Coordinates of C-alpha atoms in Angstrom, one line a residue:
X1 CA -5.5 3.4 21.5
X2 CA -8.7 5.6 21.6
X3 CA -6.2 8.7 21.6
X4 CA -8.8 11.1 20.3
X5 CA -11.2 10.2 22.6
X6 CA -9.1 10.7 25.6
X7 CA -8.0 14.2 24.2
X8 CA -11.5 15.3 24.0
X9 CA -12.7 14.0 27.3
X10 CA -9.4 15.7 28.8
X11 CA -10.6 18.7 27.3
X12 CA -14.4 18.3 28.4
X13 CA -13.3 17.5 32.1
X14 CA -11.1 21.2 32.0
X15 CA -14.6 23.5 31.8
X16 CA -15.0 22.3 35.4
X17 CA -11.2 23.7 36.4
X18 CA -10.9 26.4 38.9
X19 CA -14.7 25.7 39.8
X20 CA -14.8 25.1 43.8
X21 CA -18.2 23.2 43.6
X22 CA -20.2 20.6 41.1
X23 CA -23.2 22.4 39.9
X24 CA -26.3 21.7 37.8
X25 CA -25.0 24.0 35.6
X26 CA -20.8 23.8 35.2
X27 CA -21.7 19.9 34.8
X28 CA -24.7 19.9 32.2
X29 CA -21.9 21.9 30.2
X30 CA -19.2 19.4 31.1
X31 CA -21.3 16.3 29.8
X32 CA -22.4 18.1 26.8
X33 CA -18.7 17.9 25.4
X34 CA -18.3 14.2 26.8
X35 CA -21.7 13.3 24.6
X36 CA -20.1 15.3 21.4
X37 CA -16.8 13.0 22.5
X38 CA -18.4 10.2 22.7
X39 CA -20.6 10.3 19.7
X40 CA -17.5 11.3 17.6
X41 CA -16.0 8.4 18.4
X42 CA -18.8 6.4 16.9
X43 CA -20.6 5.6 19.5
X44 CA -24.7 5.0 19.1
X45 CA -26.5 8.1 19.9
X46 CA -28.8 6.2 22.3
X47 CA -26.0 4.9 24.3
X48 CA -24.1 8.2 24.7
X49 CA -27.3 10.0 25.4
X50 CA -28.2 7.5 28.4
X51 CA -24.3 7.5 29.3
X52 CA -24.6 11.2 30.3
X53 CA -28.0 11.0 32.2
X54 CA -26.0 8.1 34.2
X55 CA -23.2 10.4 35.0
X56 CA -25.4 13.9 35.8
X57 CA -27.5 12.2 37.9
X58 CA -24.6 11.0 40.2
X59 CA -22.9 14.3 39.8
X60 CA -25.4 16.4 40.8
X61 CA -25.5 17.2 44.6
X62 CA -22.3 14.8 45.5
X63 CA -20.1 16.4 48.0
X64 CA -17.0 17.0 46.9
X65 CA -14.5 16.1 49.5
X66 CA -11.6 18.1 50.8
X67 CA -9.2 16.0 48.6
X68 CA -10.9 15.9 45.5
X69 CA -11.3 18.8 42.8
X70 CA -15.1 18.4 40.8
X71 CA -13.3 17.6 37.9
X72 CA -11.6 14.7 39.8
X73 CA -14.8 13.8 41.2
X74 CA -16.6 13.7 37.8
X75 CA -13.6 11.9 36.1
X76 CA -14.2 9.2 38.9
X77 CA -17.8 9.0 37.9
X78 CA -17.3 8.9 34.1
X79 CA -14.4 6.0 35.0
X80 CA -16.8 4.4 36.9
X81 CA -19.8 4.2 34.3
X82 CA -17.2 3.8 31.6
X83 CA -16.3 0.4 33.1
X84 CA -20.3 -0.3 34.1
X85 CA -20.5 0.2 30.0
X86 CA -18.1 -2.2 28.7
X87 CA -19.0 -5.0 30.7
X88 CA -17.7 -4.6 34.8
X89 CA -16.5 -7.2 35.8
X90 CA -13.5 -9.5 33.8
X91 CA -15.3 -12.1 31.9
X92 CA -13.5 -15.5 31.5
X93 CA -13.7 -18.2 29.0
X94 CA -15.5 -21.4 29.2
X95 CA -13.0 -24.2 29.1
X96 CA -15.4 -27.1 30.5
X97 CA -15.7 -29.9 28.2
X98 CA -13.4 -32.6 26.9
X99 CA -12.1 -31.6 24.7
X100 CA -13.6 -27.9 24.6
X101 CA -15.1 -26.5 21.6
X102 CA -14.7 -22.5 20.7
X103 CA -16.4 -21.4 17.5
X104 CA -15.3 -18.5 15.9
X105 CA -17.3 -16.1 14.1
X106 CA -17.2 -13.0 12.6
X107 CA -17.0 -11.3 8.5
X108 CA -13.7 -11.3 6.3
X109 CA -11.6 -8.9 7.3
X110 CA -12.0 -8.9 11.1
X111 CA -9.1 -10.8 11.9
X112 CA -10.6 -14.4 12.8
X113 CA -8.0 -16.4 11.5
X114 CA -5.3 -14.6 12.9
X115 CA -6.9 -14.5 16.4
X116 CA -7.8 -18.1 16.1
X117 CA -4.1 -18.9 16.1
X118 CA -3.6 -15.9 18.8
X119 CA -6.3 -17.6 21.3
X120 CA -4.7 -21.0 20.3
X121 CA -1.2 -19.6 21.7
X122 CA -2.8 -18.1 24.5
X123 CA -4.7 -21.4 25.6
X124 CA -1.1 -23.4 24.7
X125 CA 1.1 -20.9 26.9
X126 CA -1.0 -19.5 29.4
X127 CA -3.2 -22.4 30.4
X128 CA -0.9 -25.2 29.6
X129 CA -3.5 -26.4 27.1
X130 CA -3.4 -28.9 24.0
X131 CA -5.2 -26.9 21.4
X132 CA -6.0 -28.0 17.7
X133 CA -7.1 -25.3 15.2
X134 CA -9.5 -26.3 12.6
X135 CA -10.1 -24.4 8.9
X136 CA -13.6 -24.3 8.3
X137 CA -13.2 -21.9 5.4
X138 CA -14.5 -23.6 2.7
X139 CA -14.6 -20.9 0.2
X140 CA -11.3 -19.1 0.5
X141 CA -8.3 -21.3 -0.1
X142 CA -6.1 -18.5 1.2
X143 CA -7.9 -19.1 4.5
X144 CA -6.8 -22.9 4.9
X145 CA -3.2 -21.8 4.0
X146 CA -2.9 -19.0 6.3
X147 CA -4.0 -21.4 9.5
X148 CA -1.3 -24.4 8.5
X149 CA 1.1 -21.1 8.4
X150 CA -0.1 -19.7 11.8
X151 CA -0.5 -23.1 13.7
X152 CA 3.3 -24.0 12.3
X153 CA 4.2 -20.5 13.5
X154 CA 2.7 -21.1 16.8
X155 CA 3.7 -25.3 17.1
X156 CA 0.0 -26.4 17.0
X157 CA -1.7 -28.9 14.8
X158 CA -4.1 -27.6 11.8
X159 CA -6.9 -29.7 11.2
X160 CA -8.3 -29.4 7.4
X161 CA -9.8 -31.0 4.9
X162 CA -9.2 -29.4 1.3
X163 CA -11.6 -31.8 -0.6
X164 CA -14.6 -31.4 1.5
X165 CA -17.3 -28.5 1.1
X166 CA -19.4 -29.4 4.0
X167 CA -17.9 -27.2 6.9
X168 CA -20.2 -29.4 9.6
X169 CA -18.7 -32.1 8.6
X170 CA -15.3 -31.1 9.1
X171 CA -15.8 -29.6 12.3
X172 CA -17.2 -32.8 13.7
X173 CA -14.0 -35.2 12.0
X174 CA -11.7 -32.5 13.4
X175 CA -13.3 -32.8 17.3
X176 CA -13.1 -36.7 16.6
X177 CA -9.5 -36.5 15.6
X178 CA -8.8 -34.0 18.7
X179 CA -10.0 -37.0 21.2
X180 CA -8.1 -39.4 19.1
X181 CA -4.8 -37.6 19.4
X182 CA -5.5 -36.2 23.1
X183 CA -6.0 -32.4 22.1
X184 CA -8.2 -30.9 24.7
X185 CA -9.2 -27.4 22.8
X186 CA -10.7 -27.3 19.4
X187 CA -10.6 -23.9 18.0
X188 CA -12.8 -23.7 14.7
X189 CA -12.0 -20.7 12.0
X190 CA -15.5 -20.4 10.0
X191 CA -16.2 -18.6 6.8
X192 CA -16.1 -14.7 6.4
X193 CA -18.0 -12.8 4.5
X194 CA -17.5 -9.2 3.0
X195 CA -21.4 -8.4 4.6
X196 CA -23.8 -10.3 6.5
X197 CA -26.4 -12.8 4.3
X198 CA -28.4 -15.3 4.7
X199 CA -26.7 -18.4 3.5
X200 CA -23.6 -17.4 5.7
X201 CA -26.1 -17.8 8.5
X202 CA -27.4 -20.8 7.9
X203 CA -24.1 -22.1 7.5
X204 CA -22.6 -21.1 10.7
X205 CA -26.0 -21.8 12.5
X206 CA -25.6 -25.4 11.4
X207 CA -22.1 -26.1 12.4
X208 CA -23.3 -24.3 15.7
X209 CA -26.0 -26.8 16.2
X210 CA -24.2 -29.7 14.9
X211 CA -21.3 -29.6 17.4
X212 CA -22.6 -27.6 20.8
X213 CA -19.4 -25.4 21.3
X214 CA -18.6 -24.5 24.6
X215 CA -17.7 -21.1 23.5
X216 CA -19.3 -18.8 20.5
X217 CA -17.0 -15.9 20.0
X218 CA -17.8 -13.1 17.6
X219 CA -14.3 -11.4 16.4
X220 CA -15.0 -7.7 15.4
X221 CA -12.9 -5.5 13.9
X222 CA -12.9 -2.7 16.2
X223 CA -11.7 -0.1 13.7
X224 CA -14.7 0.1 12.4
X225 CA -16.8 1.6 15.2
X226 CA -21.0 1.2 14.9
X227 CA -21.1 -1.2 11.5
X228 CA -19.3 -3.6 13.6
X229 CA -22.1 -3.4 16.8
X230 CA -24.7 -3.4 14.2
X231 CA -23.0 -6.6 12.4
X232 CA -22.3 -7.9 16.4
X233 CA -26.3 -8.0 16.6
X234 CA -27.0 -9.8 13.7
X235 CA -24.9 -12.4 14.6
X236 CA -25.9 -12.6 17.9
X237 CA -29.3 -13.0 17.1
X238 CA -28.8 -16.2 15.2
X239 CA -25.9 -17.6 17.3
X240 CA -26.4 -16.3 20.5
X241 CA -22.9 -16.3 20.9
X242 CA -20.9 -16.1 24.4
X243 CA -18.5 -13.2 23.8
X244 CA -16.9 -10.9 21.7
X245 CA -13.2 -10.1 20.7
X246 CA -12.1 -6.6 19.5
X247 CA -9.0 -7.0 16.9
X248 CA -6.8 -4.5 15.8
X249 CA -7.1 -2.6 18.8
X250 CA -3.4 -1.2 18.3
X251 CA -4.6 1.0 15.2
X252 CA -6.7 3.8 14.4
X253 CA -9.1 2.7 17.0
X254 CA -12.2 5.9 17.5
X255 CA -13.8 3.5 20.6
X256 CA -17.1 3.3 19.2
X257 CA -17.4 -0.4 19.0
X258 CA -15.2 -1.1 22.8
X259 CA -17.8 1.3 24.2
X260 CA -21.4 0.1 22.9
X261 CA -21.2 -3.4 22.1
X262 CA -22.1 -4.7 25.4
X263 CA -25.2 -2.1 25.9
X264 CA -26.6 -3.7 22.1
X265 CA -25.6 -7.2 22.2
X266 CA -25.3 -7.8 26.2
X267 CA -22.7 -10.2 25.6
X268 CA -18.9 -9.1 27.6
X269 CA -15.8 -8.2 25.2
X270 CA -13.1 -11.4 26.3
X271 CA -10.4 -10.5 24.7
X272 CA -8.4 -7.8 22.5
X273 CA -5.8 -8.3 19.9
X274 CA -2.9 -5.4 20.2
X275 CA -0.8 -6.3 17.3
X276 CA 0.1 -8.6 14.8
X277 CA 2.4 -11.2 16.7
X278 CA 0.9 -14.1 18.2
X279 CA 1.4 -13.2 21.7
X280 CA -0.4 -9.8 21.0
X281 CA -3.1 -10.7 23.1
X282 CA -4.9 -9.4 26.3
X283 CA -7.4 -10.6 28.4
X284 CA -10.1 -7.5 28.3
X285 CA -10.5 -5.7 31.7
X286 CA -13.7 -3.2 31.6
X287 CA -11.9 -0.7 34.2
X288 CA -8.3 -0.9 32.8
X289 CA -9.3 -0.2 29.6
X290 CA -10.9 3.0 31.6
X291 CA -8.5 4.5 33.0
X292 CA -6.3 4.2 29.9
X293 CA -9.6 5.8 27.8
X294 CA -8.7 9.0 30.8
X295 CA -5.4 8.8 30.2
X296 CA -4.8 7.5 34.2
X297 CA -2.7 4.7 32.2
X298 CA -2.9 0.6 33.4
X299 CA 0.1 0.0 35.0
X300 CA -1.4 -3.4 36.4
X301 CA -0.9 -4.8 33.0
X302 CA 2.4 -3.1 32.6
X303 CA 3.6 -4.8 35.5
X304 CA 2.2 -8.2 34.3
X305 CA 3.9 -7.9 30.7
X306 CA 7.3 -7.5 32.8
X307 CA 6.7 -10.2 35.0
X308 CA 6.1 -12.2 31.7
X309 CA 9.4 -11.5 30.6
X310 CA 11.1 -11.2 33.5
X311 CA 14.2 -14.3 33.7
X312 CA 15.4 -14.5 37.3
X313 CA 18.4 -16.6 36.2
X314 CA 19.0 -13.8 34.1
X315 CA 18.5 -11.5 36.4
X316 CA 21.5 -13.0 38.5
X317 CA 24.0 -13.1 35.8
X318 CA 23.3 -9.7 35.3
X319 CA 23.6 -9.2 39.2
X320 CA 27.1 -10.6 39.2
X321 CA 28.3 -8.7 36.4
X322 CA 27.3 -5.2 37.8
X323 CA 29.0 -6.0 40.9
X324 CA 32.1 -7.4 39.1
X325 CA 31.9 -4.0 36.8
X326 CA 31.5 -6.0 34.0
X327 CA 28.1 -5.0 32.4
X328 CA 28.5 -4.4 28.7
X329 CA 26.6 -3.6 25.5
X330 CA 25.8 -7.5 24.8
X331 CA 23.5 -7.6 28.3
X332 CA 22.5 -4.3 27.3
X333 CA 21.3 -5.7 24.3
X334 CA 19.8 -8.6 26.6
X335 CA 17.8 -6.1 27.7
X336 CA 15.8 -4.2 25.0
X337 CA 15.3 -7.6 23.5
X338 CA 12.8 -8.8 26.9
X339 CA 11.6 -4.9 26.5
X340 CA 10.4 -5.5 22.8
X341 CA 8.9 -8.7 24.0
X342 CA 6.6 -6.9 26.4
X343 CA 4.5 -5.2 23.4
X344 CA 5.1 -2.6 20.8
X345 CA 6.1 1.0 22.1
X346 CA 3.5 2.6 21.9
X347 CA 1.1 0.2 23.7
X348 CA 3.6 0.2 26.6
X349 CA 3.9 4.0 26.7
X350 CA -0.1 4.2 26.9
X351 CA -0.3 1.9 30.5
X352 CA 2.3 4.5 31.9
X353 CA -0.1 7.2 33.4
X354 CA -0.1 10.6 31.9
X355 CA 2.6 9.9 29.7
X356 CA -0.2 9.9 26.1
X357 CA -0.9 13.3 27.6
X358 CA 2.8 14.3 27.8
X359 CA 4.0 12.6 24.8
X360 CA 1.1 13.6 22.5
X361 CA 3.1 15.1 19.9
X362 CA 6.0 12.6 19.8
X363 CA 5.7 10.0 17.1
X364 CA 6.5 6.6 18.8
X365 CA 8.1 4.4 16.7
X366 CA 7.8 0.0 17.2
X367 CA 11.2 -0.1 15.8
X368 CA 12.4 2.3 18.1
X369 CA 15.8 0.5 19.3
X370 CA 16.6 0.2 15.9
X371 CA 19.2 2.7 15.4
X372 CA 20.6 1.5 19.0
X373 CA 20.8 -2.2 18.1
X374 CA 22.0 -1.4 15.2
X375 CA 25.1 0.4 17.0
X376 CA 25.6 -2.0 18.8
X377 CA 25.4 -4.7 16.2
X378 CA 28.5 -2.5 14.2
X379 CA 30.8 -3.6 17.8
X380 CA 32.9 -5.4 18.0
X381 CA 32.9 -8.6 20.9
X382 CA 35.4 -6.9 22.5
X383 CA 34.2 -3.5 22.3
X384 CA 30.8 -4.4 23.6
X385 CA 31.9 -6.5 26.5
X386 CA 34.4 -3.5 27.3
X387 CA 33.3 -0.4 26.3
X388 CA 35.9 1.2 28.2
X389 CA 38.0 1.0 24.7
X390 CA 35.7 3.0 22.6
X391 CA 37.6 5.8 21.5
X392 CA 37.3 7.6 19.0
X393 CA 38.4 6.1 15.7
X394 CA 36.5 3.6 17.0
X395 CA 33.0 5.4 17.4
X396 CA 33.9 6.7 13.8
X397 CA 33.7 3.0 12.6
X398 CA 31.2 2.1 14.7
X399 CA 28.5 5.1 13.4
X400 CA 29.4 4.3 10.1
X401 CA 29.2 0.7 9.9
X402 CA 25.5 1.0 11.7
X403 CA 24.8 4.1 9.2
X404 CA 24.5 6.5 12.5
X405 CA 25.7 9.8 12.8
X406 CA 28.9 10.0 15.4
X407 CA 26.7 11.8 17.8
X408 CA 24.1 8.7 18.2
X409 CA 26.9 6.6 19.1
X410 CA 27.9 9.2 21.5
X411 CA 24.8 9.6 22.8
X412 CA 24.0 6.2 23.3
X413 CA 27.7 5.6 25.1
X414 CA 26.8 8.4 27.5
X415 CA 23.0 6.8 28.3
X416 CA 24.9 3.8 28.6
X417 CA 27.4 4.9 31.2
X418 CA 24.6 6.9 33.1
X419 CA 22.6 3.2 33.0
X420 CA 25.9 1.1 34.2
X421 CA 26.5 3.9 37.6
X422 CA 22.1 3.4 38.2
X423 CA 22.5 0.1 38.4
X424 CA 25.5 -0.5 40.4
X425 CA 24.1 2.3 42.8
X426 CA 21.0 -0.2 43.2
X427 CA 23.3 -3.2 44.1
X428 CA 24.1 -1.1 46.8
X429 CA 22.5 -0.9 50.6
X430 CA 20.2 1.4 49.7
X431 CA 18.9 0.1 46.5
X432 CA 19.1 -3.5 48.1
X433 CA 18.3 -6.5 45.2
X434 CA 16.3 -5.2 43.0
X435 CA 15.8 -8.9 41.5
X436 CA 14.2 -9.6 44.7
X437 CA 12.1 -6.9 44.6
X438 CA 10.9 -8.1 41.0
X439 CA 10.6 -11.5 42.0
X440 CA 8.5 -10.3 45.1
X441 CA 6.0 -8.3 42.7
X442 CA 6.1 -11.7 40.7
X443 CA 4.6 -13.2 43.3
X444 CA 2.5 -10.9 45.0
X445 CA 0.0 -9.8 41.7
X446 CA -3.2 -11.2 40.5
X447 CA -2.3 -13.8 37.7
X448 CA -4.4 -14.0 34.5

């Protein structure tokens, strides 16, 4: 996520190294590379230009304290106006209304329908919500399909009418069935188009007007950087929509569109999507996103994701069986499957801070327990509740049978047994409960 851009900041930030004081000078040079950073990310000239001015004209004459370096004290500026640039403060969604009405806009190819059903799981899940997804689509066939597949996927009702061409229509049957069948959030999908024209306009500008949504989001594809600000515009001067959503954030992402949209449109980025599952979905926070854009990671949401997942019944049973001795591969495997719930890999690794820096080169995998499950799929019950019997003409099998090399299974034996001692040292004095400790963090961070 925005990996080039953080390199090249990283790198802009270094000129001030070994200096012992911000100057006019060692700073104009500085921001120079942050404007070619910025501006190779795709961000509008404009923008990047004013961005700079912003950040030299707090630079210049701050003393730096004992306990800061300049290039700390500039990377604390930029993180600062970086967050002033996406939006601040968090911005929540409107759920007033009864039942609420979200509109979802955007062209073919941003992700709208999948996100519909990602928001619709969110609302469901997160705020204990009865949502009802509606397929506006009137042109694309494919579109209606893929919403019944996502709302089955997801367990919420798809609301659709096949026959009918008149997309105002079906939005207003679909918020009269929703009251009907007690469904407080109607989510409608609208039609995409491959550019922005007129008689899409119109179209969604009369829905808009015909049912008063509580919420107008614009879904953007944010891989492709200033066409989708410019498109963001022209939407927003016809909708006047509430918020934005950046999709596909997991991929190729340059920044361009994270970084400008707000200044263009004024309107605050809601959400992200980070994947293709339906829980790949985050809440957008301005200074998280940050401090993972200068590689200082966002361990907040790190922390949240495990809370997520975290099972305190589980928890226990895994208690008992350290202290008994009797961990084995099958809680083991317990384990990576909550870890692979939290998000793919590479996500994950980005919140830990400094670790994009120091794993730059490494190619992170999503399927990276696959040669470990795997493994331990090719065991036997017995041998993964008691590993102690794994000999050798066992690991032979066992590598073979998982299409491993001997030296994997080895490997992952020794990590295991290195694991097992950790833990059991933790059920210890000095390690004292670390459920409770988990439980305590549970309770003690801000909630989304």
């Amino acid at each position: 996520m925005f990996d080039n851009l953080s390199d090249k900041l990283d790198k802009a930030f270094h000129i001030l190294k070994g200096h012992g004081k911000i100057t006019e000078v060692n700073v104009a040079e500085t921001l120079k590379e942050v404007r070619r950073a910025l501006l190779d990310a795709d961000v509008n000239f404009k923008i990047a230009k004013d961005f700079t001015t912003k950040v030299k004209e707090k630079a210049i004459g701050q003393n730096v304290l004992t306990t800061l370096q300049p290039g700390q004290l500039l990377v604390k500026i930029v993180k600062d106006e970086l967050t002033e640039l996406m939006g601040g403060d968090v911005a929540g969604i409107n759920l007033s209304g009864n039942p609420t009405v979200i509109l979802m806009s955007g062209l073919q190819g941003s992700g709208k329908t999948t996100f519909s059903g990602k928001l619709a799981n969110y609302l469901k899940t997160k705020k204990n919500k009865k949502p009802l997804l509606v397929a506006c689509d009137i042109y694309r066939p494919a579109a209606i399909k893929q919403l019944h597949v996502v709302g089955e996927s997801i367990g919420v009702d798809v609301y659709s009418e096949p026959d009918n061409t008149n997309p105002v229509i079906i939005a207003q049957n679909a918020i009269s069935f929703a009251k009907h069948q007690g469904l407080n959030v109607v989510i409608i999908d609208t039609a995409g188009r491959l550019a922005v024209d007129e008689a899409m306009m119109i179209e969604i500008s009369n829905v808009h007007k015909a049912i008063q949504p509580q919420e107008t989001l614009f879904v953007v594809d944010s891989m492709t950087g200033q066409d989708a600000v410019n498109t963001a515009k022209a939407f927003n001067d016809r909708l006047n929509f509430d918020g934005v959503i950046l999709t596909k954030l997991d991929g190729d992402t340059r920044g361009g569109a994270a970084l400008s949209i707000k200044s263009v449109v004024n309107k605050p980025i809601k959400f992200v999507g980070t994947g293709e599952k339906m829980d790949a979905i985050d809440v957008f926070y301005p200074v998280r996103m940050a401090e993972r854009i200068l590689g200082m990671g966002d361990v907040v949401s790190l922390v949240e994701r495990a809370q997520e997942q975290f099972d305190e019944e589980e928890a226990r049973k895994i208690q008992k069986k350290i202290a008994k001795n009797e961990f084995g591969f099958d809680d083991f495997l317990s384990q990576i499957q909550q870890v692979k719930k939290m998000g793919n890999m590479k996500d994950l690794v980005g919140m830990i801070p400094g670790a994009t820096k120091a794993m730059k080169d490494v190619e992170i995998e999503d399927d990276a327990f696959k040669s470990i499950e795997a493994i331990i799929y090719s065991m036997t019950p017995k041998e993964r509740s008691k590993p102690a019997i794994i000999d050798v003409k066992r690991k032979t099998r066992i590598a073979k049978g998982s299409g491993t090399k001997i030296e994997q299974v080895n490997q992952l034996m020794k990590q295991f047994e290195q694991m097992s001692k950790m833990m059991k040292m933790m059920q210890g004095p000095g390690g004292k409960n670390m459920m409770k400790m988990m439980g305590n963090m549970k309770g003690g961070m801000p909630q989304r």
